[in-house]
Amino acid sequence: MKVILRNNAAGNLEVYVAKKDLEEEVVSQKIDGDIKVLTLTNGWELSI
């Protein structure tokens, strides 16, 4: 799944998922070994 990461006008990290037409703000970030896990406002967790 392709996503676009960007900072919004308030300076917060935001994720856009084109296939789902979803745009959500990142509420937390954690590092698990070599993987960064982003938690979105809707509860989704994305590993990058």
GROMACS .gro file of C-alpha atoms in nm:
model
   48
    1MET     CA    1   0.000   0.000   0.000
    2LYS     CA    2   0.143   0.337  -0.099
    3VAL     CA    3   0.115   0.626   0.145
    4ILE     CA    4   0.223   0.989   0.142
    5LEU     CA    5   0.374   1.140   0.457
    6ARG     CA    6   0.373   1.516   0.504
    7ASN     CA    7   0.355   1.787   0.767
    8ASN     CA    8   0.023   1.972   0.781
    9ALA     CA    9  -0.024   2.347   0.840
   10ALA     CA   10   0.000   2.296   1.218
   11GLY     CA   11   0.333   2.116   1.176
   12ASN     CA   12   0.201   1.770   1.266
   13LEU     CA   13   0.280   1.459   1.063
   14GLU     CA   14  -0.007   1.349   0.840
   15VAL     CA   15  -0.059   1.033   0.632
   16TYR     CA   16  -0.254   1.008   0.306
   17VAL     CA   17  -0.353   0.663   0.180
   18ALA     CA   18  -0.457   0.707  -0.183
   19LYS     CA   19  -0.619   0.365  -0.230
   20LYS     CA   20  -0.853   0.428   0.066
   21ASP     CA   21  -0.885   0.806   0.006
   22LEU     CA   22  -0.790   0.846   0.372
   23GLU     CA   23  -0.610   1.141   0.529
   24GLU     CA   24  -0.529   1.111   0.900
   25GLU     CA   25  -0.293   1.272   1.149
   26VAL     CA   26  -0.025   1.067   1.327
   27VAL     CA   27  -0.089   1.060   1.702
   28SER     CA   28   0.211   0.852   1.808
   29GLN     CA   29   0.534   0.709   1.670
   30LYS     CA   30   0.736   0.424   1.816
   31ILE     CA   31   1.048   0.243   1.701
   32ASP     CA   32   1.041  -0.137   1.713
   33GLY     CA   33   1.387  -0.256   1.608
   34ASP     CA   34   1.441  -0.136   1.250
   35ILE     CA   35   1.071  -0.055   1.199
   36LYS     CA   36   0.890   0.267   1.285
   37VAL     CA   37   0.522   0.221   1.376
   38LEU     CA   38   0.290   0.518   1.320
   39THR     CA   39  -0.049   0.525   1.495
   40LEU     CA   40  -0.317   0.733   1.323
   41THR     CA   41  -0.613   0.916   1.474
   42ASN     CA   42  -0.851   0.646   1.347
   43GLY     CA   43  -0.654   0.372   1.529
   44TRP     CA   44  -0.468   0.230   1.229
   45GLU     CA   45  -0.103   0.136   1.280
   46LEU     CA   46   0.136   0.163   0.986
   47SER     CA   47   0.486   0.011   0.982
   48ILE     CA   48   0.748   0.191   0.776
   0.00000   0.00000   0.00000
